[in-house]
PDB file of C-alpha atoms in Angstrom:
ATOM      1  CA  THR Q   5      26.165 -20.496  -2.018  1.00 56.00           C
ATOM      2  CA  ILE Q   6      27.034 -22.902  -4.970  1.00 58.00           C
ATOM      3  CA  PRO Q   7      30.497 -24.348  -4.163  1.00 58.00           C
ATOM      4  CA  SER Q   8      33.073 -23.064  -6.610  1.00 67.00           C
ATOM      5  CA  PRO Q   9      34.843 -25.811  -8.693  1.00 68.00           C
ATOM      6  CA  ASN Q  10      38.092 -25.210  -6.694  1.00 86.00           C
ATOM      7  CA  PHE Q  11      36.260 -25.418  -3.305  1.00 92.00           C
ATOM      8  CA  LEU Q  12      36.885 -29.264  -3.276  1.00 93.00           C
ATOM      9  CA  HIS Q  13      40.255 -28.624  -4.659  1.00 92.00           C
ATOM     10  CA  GLN Q  14      41.011 -26.292  -1.593  1.00 93.00           C
ATOM     11  CA  LEU Q  15      39.804 -28.821   0.843  1.00 95.00           C
ATOM     12  CA  LEU Q  16      42.166 -31.379  -0.778  1.00 94.00           C
ATOM     13  CA  GLU Q  17      44.967 -28.995  -0.499  1.00 93.00           C
ATOM     14  CA  GLY Q  18      44.675 -29.060   3.240  1.00 94.00           C
ATOM     15  CA  GLU Q  19      45.183 -32.740   3.402  1.00 95.00           C
ATOM     16  CA  GLN Q  20      48.160 -34.186   5.314  1.00 91.00           C
ATOM     17  CA  ASP Q  21      50.932 -35.746   3.353  1.00 92.00           C
ATOM     18  CA  GLU Q  22      50.850 -39.552   3.998  1.00 93.00           C
ATOM     19  CA  GLY Q  23      54.666 -39.863   3.809  1.00 95.00           C
ATOM     20  CA  GLN Q  24      55.269 -36.980   6.297  1.00 94.00           C
ATOM     21  CA  LEU Q  25      52.782 -38.521   8.777  1.00 95.00           C
ATOM     22  CA  ARG Q  26      54.530 -41.897   8.362  1.00 96.00           C
ATOM     23  CA  THR Q  27      57.951 -40.294   9.062  1.00 96.00           C
ATOM     24  CA  LYS Q  28      56.603 -38.359  12.064  1.00 94.00           C
ATOM     25  CA  VAL Q  29      54.972 -41.457  13.679  1.00 95.00           C
ATOM     26  CA  LEU Q  30      58.093 -43.675  13.000  1.00 94.00           C
ATOM     27  CA  THR Q  31      60.329 -40.911  14.542  1.00 94.00           C
ATOM     28  CA  SER Q  32      58.216 -40.716  17.547  1.00 91.00           C
ATOM     29  CA  LEU Q  33      58.137 -44.478  18.089  1.00 90.00           C
ATOM     30  CA  GLN Q  34      61.949 -44.738  17.602  1.00 90.00           C
ATOM     31  CA  LYS Q  35      62.384 -41.892  20.193  1.00 89.00           C
ATOM     32  CA  GLU Q  36      60.109 -43.625  22.615  1.00 85.00           C
ATOM     33  CA  GLN Q  37      62.104 -46.839  22.255  1.00 85.00           C
ATOM     34  CA  ALA Q  38      65.338 -44.997  22.624  1.00 85.00           C
ATOM     35  CA  ASN Q  39      64.273 -43.598  25.885  1.00 81.00           C
ATOM     36  CA  ARG Q  40      63.701 -47.135  27.172  1.00 80.00           C
ATOM     37  CA  GLY Q  41      66.165 -49.676  28.028  1.00 74.00           C
ATOM     38  CA  LYS Q  42      67.020 -52.275  25.321  1.00 73.00           C
ATOM     39  CA  HIS Q  43      64.949 -54.930  27.035  1.00 72.00           C
ATOM     40  CA  ASP Q  44      62.092 -52.679  28.060  1.00 74.00           C
ATOM     41  CA  CYS Q  45      60.056 -52.905  24.751  1.00 74.00           C
ATOM     42  CA  LEU Q  46      56.683 -51.247  24.182  1.00 78.00           C
ATOM     43  CA  ASN Q  47      54.018 -53.920  24.050  1.00 85.00           C
ATOM     44  CA  THR Q  48      51.790 -53.983  20.921  1.00 86.00           C
ATOM     45  CA  PHE Q  49      48.809 -52.242  22.424  1.00 89.00           C
ATOM     46  CA  SER Q  50      51.042 -49.285  23.476  1.00 89.00           C
ATOM     47  CA  ILE Q  51      52.544 -49.028  20.139  1.00 91.00           C
ATOM     48  CA  MET Q  52      49.191 -48.918  18.630  1.00 92.00           C
ATOM     49  CA  CYS Q  53      48.183 -46.214  21.002  1.00 93.00           C
ATOM     50  CA  LYS Q  54      51.253 -44.076  20.146  1.00 93.00           C
ATOM     51  CA  MET Q  55      50.319 -44.463  16.411  1.00 95.00           C
ATOM     52  CA  ALA Q  56      46.795 -43.287  17.136  1.00 96.00           C
ATOM     53  CA  ASP Q  57      48.113 -40.557  19.357  1.00 96.00           C
ATOM     54  CA  GLN Q  58      50.501 -39.159  16.596  1.00 95.00           C
ATOM     55  CA  THR Q  59      47.660 -39.626  14.152  1.00 96.00           C
ATOM     56  CA  LEU Q  60      45.420 -37.597  16.378  1.00 97.00           C
ATOM     57  CA  PHE Q  61      47.811 -34.824  16.621  1.00 96.00           C
ATOM     58  CA  GLY Q  62      48.015 -34.642  12.875  1.00 96.00           C
ATOM     59  CA  LEU Q  63      44.250 -34.519  12.507  1.00 97.00           C
ATOM     60  CA  VAL Q  64      43.967 -31.689  15.125  1.00 97.00           C
ATOM     61  CA  GLU Q  65      46.590 -29.809  13.008  1.00 96.00           C
ATOM     62  CA  TRP Q  66      44.776 -30.607   9.923  1.00 97.00           C
ATOM     63  CA  ALA Q  67      41.548 -29.098  11.353  1.00 97.00           C
ATOM     64  CA  ARG Q  68      43.388 -26.049  12.811  1.00 96.00           C
ATOM     65  CA  ASN Q  69      45.086 -25.288   9.413  1.00 95.00           C
ATOM     66  CA  SER Q  70      41.539 -25.377   7.644  1.00 96.00           C
ATOM     67  CA  ASN Q  71      40.434 -21.984   6.564  1.00 94.00           C
ATOM     68  CA  LEU Q  72      36.745 -23.038   7.319  1.00 96.00           C
ATOM     69  CA  PHE Q  73      37.760 -24.239  10.820  1.00 97.00           C
ATOM     70  CA  LYS Q  74      39.651 -20.976  11.439  1.00 95.00           C
ATOM     71  CA  GLU Q  75      36.280 -19.046  10.969  1.00 95.00           C
ATOM     72  CA  LEU Q  76      35.233 -20.538  14.342  1.00 97.00           C
ATOM     73  CA  LYS Q  77      36.282 -19.486  17.861  1.00 96.00           C
ATOM     74  CA  VAL Q  78      38.620 -21.866  19.680  1.00 95.00           C
ATOM     75  CA  ASP Q  79      35.896 -22.823  22.150  1.00 94.00           C
ATOM     76  CA  ASP Q  80      33.793 -24.013  19.297  1.00 96.00           C
ATOM     77  CA  GLN Q  81      36.781 -25.649  17.658  1.00 97.00           C
ATOM     78  CA  MET Q  82      37.397 -27.620  20.907  1.00 95.00           C
ATOM     79  CA  VAL Q  83      33.774 -28.647  21.214  1.00 95.00           C
ATOM     80  CA  LEU Q  84      33.558 -30.035  17.698  1.00 97.00           C
ATOM     81  CA  LEU Q  85      36.805 -31.827  17.964  1.00 97.00           C
ATOM     82  CA  GLN Q  86      35.978 -33.284  21.266  1.00 96.00           C
ATOM     83  CA  SER Q  87      32.768 -34.702  19.865  1.00 95.00           C
ATOM     84  CA  CYS Q  88      34.284 -36.199  16.620  1.00 97.00           C
ATOM     85  CA  TRP Q  89      37.867 -36.916  17.199  1.00 97.00           C
ATOM     86  CA  SER Q  90      37.328 -40.812  17.186  1.00 97.00           C
ATOM     87  CA  GLU Q  91      35.256 -40.617  14.035  1.00 98.00           C
ATOM     88  CA  LEU Q  92      38.055 -38.681  12.363  1.00 98.00           C
ATOM     89  CA  LEU Q  93      40.492 -41.380  13.400  1.00 98.00           C
ATOM     90  CA  VAL Q  94      38.258 -44.149  12.084  1.00 98.00           C
ATOM     91  CA  LEU Q  95      37.730 -42.224   8.822  1.00 97.00           C
ATOM     92  CA  ASP Q  96      41.486 -41.751   8.503  1.00 97.00           C
ATOM     93  CA  HIS Q  97      42.096 -45.483   9.107  1.00 97.00           C
ATOM     94  CA  LEU Q  98      39.293 -46.395   6.589  1.00 97.00           C
ATOM     95  CA  CYS Q  99      40.815 -44.128   3.878  1.00 96.00           C
ATOM     96  CA  ARG Q 100      44.318 -45.593   4.454  1.00 96.00           C
ATOM     97  CA  GLN Q 101      42.903 -49.049   3.966  1.00 97.00           C
ATOM     98  CA  VAL Q 102      41.005 -48.191   0.811  1.00 96.00           C
ATOM     99  CA  THR Q 103      44.031 -46.458  -0.617  1.00 95.00           C
ATOM    100  CA  TYR Q 104      46.942 -48.727   0.402  1.00 95.00           C
ATOM    101  CA  GLY Q 105      45.492 -51.840   2.212  1.00 92.00           C
ATOM    102  CA  LYS Q 106      45.973 -55.307   0.589  1.00 92.00           C
ATOM    103  CA  GLU Q 107      43.170 -57.861   0.754  1.00 91.00           C
ATOM    104  CA  GLY Q 108      43.163 -59.586   4.205  1.00 93.00           C
ATOM    105  CA  CYS Q 109      45.589 -57.047   5.582  1.00 95.00           C
ATOM    106  CA  ILE Q 110      45.572 -53.850   7.607  1.00 95.00           C
ATOM    107  CA  TYR Q 111      47.861 -51.140   6.545  1.00 96.00           C
ATOM    108  CA  LEU Q 112      49.192 -49.105   9.518  1.00 95.00           C
ATOM    109  CA  VAL Q 113      50.215 -45.511   9.437  1.00 95.00           C
ATOM    110  CA  THR Q 114      53.806 -46.540   9.726  1.00 95.00           C
ATOM    111  CA  GLY Q 115      53.486 -48.291   6.391  1.00 95.00           C
ATOM    112  CA  GLN Q 116      53.436 -51.781   7.757  1.00 95.00           C
ATOM    113  CA  GLN Q 117      50.891 -54.398   6.791  1.00 95.00           C
ATOM    114  CA  ILE Q 118      49.469 -56.841   9.363  1.00 93.00           C
ATOM    115  CA  GLU Q 119      47.282 -59.897   8.380  1.00 94.00           C
ATOM    116  CA  VAL Q 120      43.879 -59.509   9.741  1.00 94.00           C
ATOM    117  CA  SER Q 121      44.031 -63.160  10.755  1.00 93.00           C
ATOM    118  CA  THR Q 122      47.120 -62.492  12.941  1.00 90.00           C
ATOM    119  CA  ILE Q 123      45.338 -59.737  14.887  1.00 89.00           C
ATOM    120  CA  ILE Q 124      42.129 -61.782  15.149  1.00 88.00           C
ATOM    121  CA  SER Q 125      44.104 -64.728  16.602  1.00 89.00           C
ATOM    122  CA  GLN Q 126      45.734 -62.568  19.412  1.00 86.00           C
ATOM    123  CA  ALA Q 127      42.948 -60.080  19.977  1.00 86.00           C
ATOM    124  CA  GLY Q 128      40.173 -60.402  22.508  1.00 88.00           C
ATOM    125  CA  MET Q 129      36.476 -60.365  21.455  1.00 89.00           C
ATOM    126  CA  THR Q 130      35.825 -56.643  21.403  1.00 90.00           C
ATOM    127  CA  LEU Q 131      38.946 -55.799  19.348  1.00 91.00           C
ATOM    128  CA  SER Q 132      38.214 -58.741  16.957  1.00 93.00           C
ATOM    129  CA  SER Q 133      34.703 -57.453  16.553  1.00 94.00           C
ATOM    130  CA  LEU Q 134      36.124 -53.895  15.853  1.00 94.00           C
ATOM    131  CA  VAL Q 135      38.530 -55.311  13.224  1.00 94.00           C
ATOM    132  CA  THR Q 136      35.802 -57.222  11.558  1.00 95.00           C
ATOM    133  CA  ARG Q 137      33.291 -54.376  11.348  1.00 96.00           C
ATOM    134  CA  THR Q 138      36.014 -52.016  10.119  1.00 97.00           C
ATOM    135  CA  GLN Q 139      37.102 -54.438   7.313  1.00 96.00           C
ATOM    136  CA  ASP Q 140      33.546 -54.855   6.306  1.00 96.00           C
ATOM    137  CA  LEU Q 141      33.170 -51.114   5.918  1.00 97.00           C
ATOM    138  CA  VAL Q 142      36.514 -51.038   3.917  1.00 97.00           C
ATOM    139  CA  SER Q 143      35.031 -53.413   1.498  1.00 96.00           C
ATOM    140  CA  LYS Q 144      31.889 -51.467   1.077  1.00 95.00           C
ATOM    141  CA  LEU Q 145      33.882 -48.291   0.324  1.00 96.00           C
ATOM    142  CA  LYS Q 146      36.109 -50.059  -2.041  1.00 95.00           C
ATOM    143  CA  ALA Q 147      33.022 -51.297  -3.805  1.00 93.00           C
ATOM    144  CA  LEU Q 148      31.757 -47.739  -3.968  1.00 92.00           C
ATOM    145  CA  GLN Q 149      35.087 -46.697  -5.471  1.00 92.00           C
ATOM    146  CA  PHE Q 150      35.538 -44.241  -2.513  1.00 93.00           C
ATOM    147  CA  ASP Q 151      37.905 -41.507  -3.571  1.00 94.00           C
ATOM    148  CA  ARG Q 152      40.095 -38.812  -1.784  1.00 94.00           C
ATOM    149  CA  GLN Q 153      37.630 -36.065  -2.561  1.00 94.00           C
ATOM    150  CA  GLU Q 154      34.816 -37.884  -1.046  1.00 96.00           C
ATOM    151  CA  PHE Q 155      36.953 -38.897   1.889  1.00 97.00           C
ATOM    152  CA  VAL Q 156      37.813 -35.264   2.676  1.00 97.00           C
ATOM    153  CA  CYS Q 157      34.209 -34.291   2.421  1.00 97.00           C
ATOM    154  CA  LEU Q 158      33.161 -36.906   4.820  1.00 98.00           C
ATOM    155  CA  LYS Q 159      35.821 -35.657   7.316  1.00 98.00           C
ATOM    156  CA  TYR Q 160      34.354 -32.137   6.988  1.00 98.00           C
ATOM    157  CA  LEU Q 161      30.803 -33.412   7.482  1.00 98.00           C
ATOM    158  CA  VAL Q 162      31.829 -35.126  10.607  1.00 98.00           C
ATOM    159  CA  LEU Q 163      33.768 -32.203  11.949  1.00 98.00           C
ATOM    160  CA  PHE Q 164      31.266 -29.523  11.183  1.00 98.00           C
ATOM    161  CA  ASN Q 165      28.302 -31.155  13.013  1.00 97.00           C
ATOM    162  CA  PRO Q 166      25.750 -28.415  14.010  1.00 97.00           C
ATOM    163  CA  ASP Q 167      24.066 -31.002  16.407  1.00 96.00           C
ATOM    164  CA  VAL Q 168      27.016 -30.870  18.835  1.00 95.00           C
ATOM    165  CA  LYS Q 169      25.826 -29.466  22.071  1.00 91.00           C
ATOM    166  CA  SER Q 170      27.193 -26.027  23.421  1.00 90.00           C
ATOM    167  CA  VAL Q 171      28.372 -24.972  19.880  1.00 95.00           C
ATOM    168  CA  GLN Q 172      27.975 -21.212  19.926  1.00 96.00           C
ATOM    169  CA  ASN Q 173      28.136 -20.326  16.218  1.00 96.00           C
ATOM    170  CA  ARG Q 174      25.713 -23.079  15.153  1.00 97.00           C
ATOM    171  CA  ARG Q 175      24.742 -21.242  11.938  1.00 97.00           C
ATOM    172  CA  GLN Q 176      28.338 -21.118  10.756  1.00 97.00           C
ATOM    173  CA  VAL Q 177      28.756 -24.797  11.360  1.00 98.00           C
ATOM    174  CA  GLU Q 178      25.478 -25.434   9.430  1.00 97.00           C
ATOM    175  CA  GLN Q 179      26.529 -23.421   6.507  1.00 96.00           C
ATOM    176  CA  THR Q 180      29.849 -25.113   6.192  1.00 97.00           C
ATOM    177  CA  GLN Q 181      28.097 -28.565   6.515  1.00 97.00           C
ATOM    178  CA  GLU Q 182      25.583 -27.670   3.700  1.00 96.00           C
ATOM    179  CA  ARG Q 183      28.285 -26.370   1.477  1.00 95.00           C
ATOM    180  CA  VAL Q 184      30.405 -29.372   1.796  1.00 96.00           C
ATOM    181  CA  ASN Q 185      27.321 -31.640   1.417  1.00 96.00           C
ATOM    182  CA  ARG Q 186      26.549 -29.938  -1.870  1.00 94.00           C
ATOM    183  CA  ALA Q 187      30.118 -30.210  -3.081  1.00 94.00           C
ATOM    184  CA  LEU Q 188      30.063 -33.981  -2.222  1.00 95.00           C
ATOM    185  CA  MET Q 189      26.847 -34.480  -4.045  1.00 93.00           C
ATOM    186  CA  GLU Q 190      27.953 -32.607  -7.162  1.00 92.00           C
ATOM    187  CA  HIS Q 191      31.327 -34.454  -7.153  1.00 92.00           C
ATOM    188  CA  THR Q 192      29.644 -37.897  -6.961  1.00 93.00           C
ATOM    189  CA  GLN Q 193      27.227 -36.914  -9.752  1.00 90.00           C
ATOM    190  CA  GLN Q 194      30.183 -35.590 -11.943  1.00 88.00           C
ATOM    191  CA  SER Q 195      32.671 -38.215 -11.328  1.00 85.00           C
ATOM    192  CA  HIS Q 196      30.536 -41.276 -11.059  1.00 78.00           C
ATOM    193  CA  PRO Q 197      27.436 -40.545 -13.286  1.00 80.00           C
ATOM    194  CA  GLY Q 198      26.682 -44.239 -13.706  1.00 79.00           C
ATOM    195  CA  HIS Q 199      26.393 -44.678  -9.951  1.00 71.00           C
ATOM    196  CA  SER Q 200      23.104 -42.985  -9.404  1.00 74.00           C
ATOM    197  CA  ASP Q 201      23.004 -43.191  -5.597  1.00 89.00           C
ATOM    198  CA  LYS Q 202      26.629 -42.925  -4.736  1.00 93.00           C
ATOM    199  CA  PHE Q 203      26.005 -39.823  -2.749  1.00 94.00           C
ATOM    200  CA  GLY Q 204      23.282 -41.531  -0.684  1.00 94.00           C
ATOM    201  CA  GLN Q 205      25.424 -44.666  -0.198  1.00 94.00           C
ATOM    202  CA  LEU Q 206      28.339 -42.606   1.126  1.00 95.00           C
ATOM    203  CA  LEU Q 207      26.213 -40.747   3.642  1.00 96.00           C
ATOM    204  CA  LEU Q 208      24.839 -44.034   4.797  1.00 96.00           C
ATOM    205  CA  ARG Q 209      28.327 -45.057   5.919  1.00 96.00           C
ATOM    206  CA  LEU Q 210      28.475 -42.169   8.457  1.00 97.00           C
ATOM    207  CA  PRO Q 211      26.335 -43.783  11.050  1.00 97.00           C
ATOM    208  CA  GLU Q 212      28.478 -46.806  10.850  1.00 97.00           C
ATOM    209  CA  VAL Q 213      31.664 -44.732  11.301  1.00 98.00           C
ATOM    210  CA  ARG Q 214      29.973 -43.117  14.398  1.00 97.00           C
ATOM    211  CA  SER Q 215      29.015 -46.502  15.755  1.00 97.00           C
ATOM    212  CA  ILE Q 216      32.520 -47.945  15.274  1.00 97.00           C
ATOM    213  CA  SER Q 217      34.151 -44.962  16.743  1.00 97.00           C
ATOM    214  CA  LEU Q 218      31.932 -45.209  19.815  1.00 96.00           C
ATOM    215  CA  GLN Q 219      32.902 -48.806  20.113  1.00 96.00           C
ATOM    216  CA  VAL Q 220      36.701 -47.749  19.837  1.00 96.00           C
ATOM    217  CA  GLU Q 221      36.268 -45.206  22.616  1.00 96.00           C
ATOM    218  CA  ASP Q 222      34.616 -47.723  24.880  1.00 94.00           C
ATOM    219  CA  TYR Q 223      37.412 -50.257  24.169  1.00 94.00           C
ATOM    220  CA  LEU Q 224      40.068 -47.770  24.876  1.00 94.00           C
ATOM    221  CA  TYR Q 225      38.316 -46.597  27.988  1.00 93.00           C
ATOM    222  CA  GLN Q 226      38.111 -50.195  29.227  1.00 93.00           C
ATOM    223  CA  ARG Q 227      41.900 -50.641  28.628  1.00 92.00           C
ATOM    224  CA  HIS Q 228      42.423 -47.377  30.337  1.00 91.00           C
ATOM    225  CA  LEU Q 229      40.754 -48.517  33.446  1.00 91.00           C
ATOM    226  CA  LEU Q 230      43.080 -51.522  33.385  1.00 92.00           C
ATOM    227  CA  GLY Q 231      45.936 -49.110  33.256  1.00 90.00           C
ATOM    228  CA  ASP Q 232      47.037 -50.196  29.677  1.00 90.00           C
ATOM    229  CA  LEU Q 233      46.646 -46.743  28.048  1.00 89.00           C
ATOM    230  CA  PRO Q 234      49.786 -44.739  27.929  1.00 84.00           C
ATOM    231  CA  CYS Q 235      49.081 -41.529  29.991  1.00 82.00           C
ATOM    232  CA  ASN Q 236      50.097 -37.860  29.142  1.00 83.00           C
ATOM    233  CA  SER Q 237      48.970 -38.240  25.548  1.00 90.00           C
ATOM    234  CA  LEU Q 238      46.305 -36.461  23.474  1.00 94.00           C
ATOM    235  CA  LEU Q 239      44.468 -39.772  23.087  1.00 94.00           C
ATOM    236  CA  ALA Q 240      44.026 -40.022  26.834  1.00 92.00           C
ATOM    237  CA  GLU Q 241      42.912 -36.340  27.139  1.00 93.00           C
ATOM    238  CA  MET Q 242      40.340 -36.787  24.475  1.00 94.00           C
ATOM    239  CA  LEU Q 243      39.002 -39.929  26.052  1.00 92.00           C
ATOM    240  CA  HIS Q 244      38.848 -38.199  29.356  1.00 87.00           C
ATOM    241  CA  GLY Q 245      37.008 -35.351  27.861  1.00 80.00           C
ATOM    242  CA  LYS Q 246      34.199 -37.600  26.905  1.00 68.00           C
ATOM    243  CA  HIS Q 247      34.131 -39.847  29.832  1.00 64.00           C
ATOM    244  CA  SER Q 248      34.552 -37.197  32.583  1.00 58.00           C
TER     245      SER Q 248
ATOM    246  CA  LYS P  17      36.286 -29.933  31.937  1.00 47.00           C
ATOM    247  CA  LYS P  18      38.256 -27.051  30.746  1.00 47.00           C
ATOM    248  CA  LYS P  19      41.178 -28.454  32.748  1.00 55.00           C
ATOM    249  CA  ASP P  20      40.825 -31.729  31.060  1.00 63.00           C
ATOM    250  CA  ASN P  21      41.168 -30.300  27.531  1.00 85.00           C
ATOM    251  CA  ALA P  22      44.297 -28.153  28.247  1.00 91.00           C
ATOM    252  CA  LEU P  23      46.397 -29.912  25.579  1.00 93.00           C
ATOM    253  CA  LEU P  24      43.768 -29.517  22.885  1.00 95.00           C
ATOM    254  CA  ARG P  25      43.344 -25.877  23.718  1.00 94.00           C
ATOM    255  CA  TYR P  26      47.068 -25.353  23.590  1.00 94.00           C
ATOM    256  CA  LEU P  27      47.203 -27.145  20.190  1.00 94.00           C
ATOM    257  CA  LEU P  28      44.396 -24.949  18.773  1.00 94.00           C
ATOM    258  CA  ASP P  29      45.550 -21.701  20.472  1.00 90.00           C
ATOM    259  CA  LYS P  30      49.296 -21.870  20.074  1.00 84.00           C
ATOM    260  CA  ASP P  31      50.937 -19.043  18.222  1.00 76.00           C
ATOM    261  CA  ASP P  32      52.704 -20.288  15.131  1.00 69.00           C
ATOM    262  CA  THR P  33      54.839 -17.125  14.873  1.00 67.00           C
ATOM    263  CA  VAL P  34      56.710 -18.059  18.126  1.00 55.00           C
TER     264      VAL P  34
END
């Protein structure tokens, strides 16, 4: 089917509101801190995990509210999300950096900006490499003038992945992926006619997103083994799902 | 595995009308 002009518009309508997400994350962190004694502060890594956890809740809610996703049974929804949750987190982070991030800074979901140099000076080797790789990808996306329509298409392409094992309704997933792929191609051709291969350049970023997401999962899993990862969280459950 | 994904299943399966 040829995507209708408002197909992309419908996808955009399902996007979370950044301000609402920011409020939700800040409220959750304040509640967490209020439950602790004044001198028992959350360490930086735990705060980052809480932010990621709340963002992940938001992404699951986003997927769940999508009409395309609703067409799948819950078992298929679970398998797809279990497979791509960390890619969705990375894409969400990348889009936030392209939209709001200042040069040399990382823009957090709480609205705060942290100098990349500050993180690098305190982080270990793995996290430093992750930050550097991600910032490089942000630069590439900025150079490509990555916009919100393209971002939402990439999220759907990552979510509706027919290659995920044990997907029952593979054909449905394939059809949605093809439809979104076509919408992305037409959008890049219409909105950036001068950039002949923007569509191809955007798709080339997906393996990089996948690679970074796998490194993020390994990093989080290592920290989990050290007992650093807050338990009873969606983040921990999704991590276990993949490593069990 | 199913037990591992209890929270995800709950989030996807919960009834909004409640």
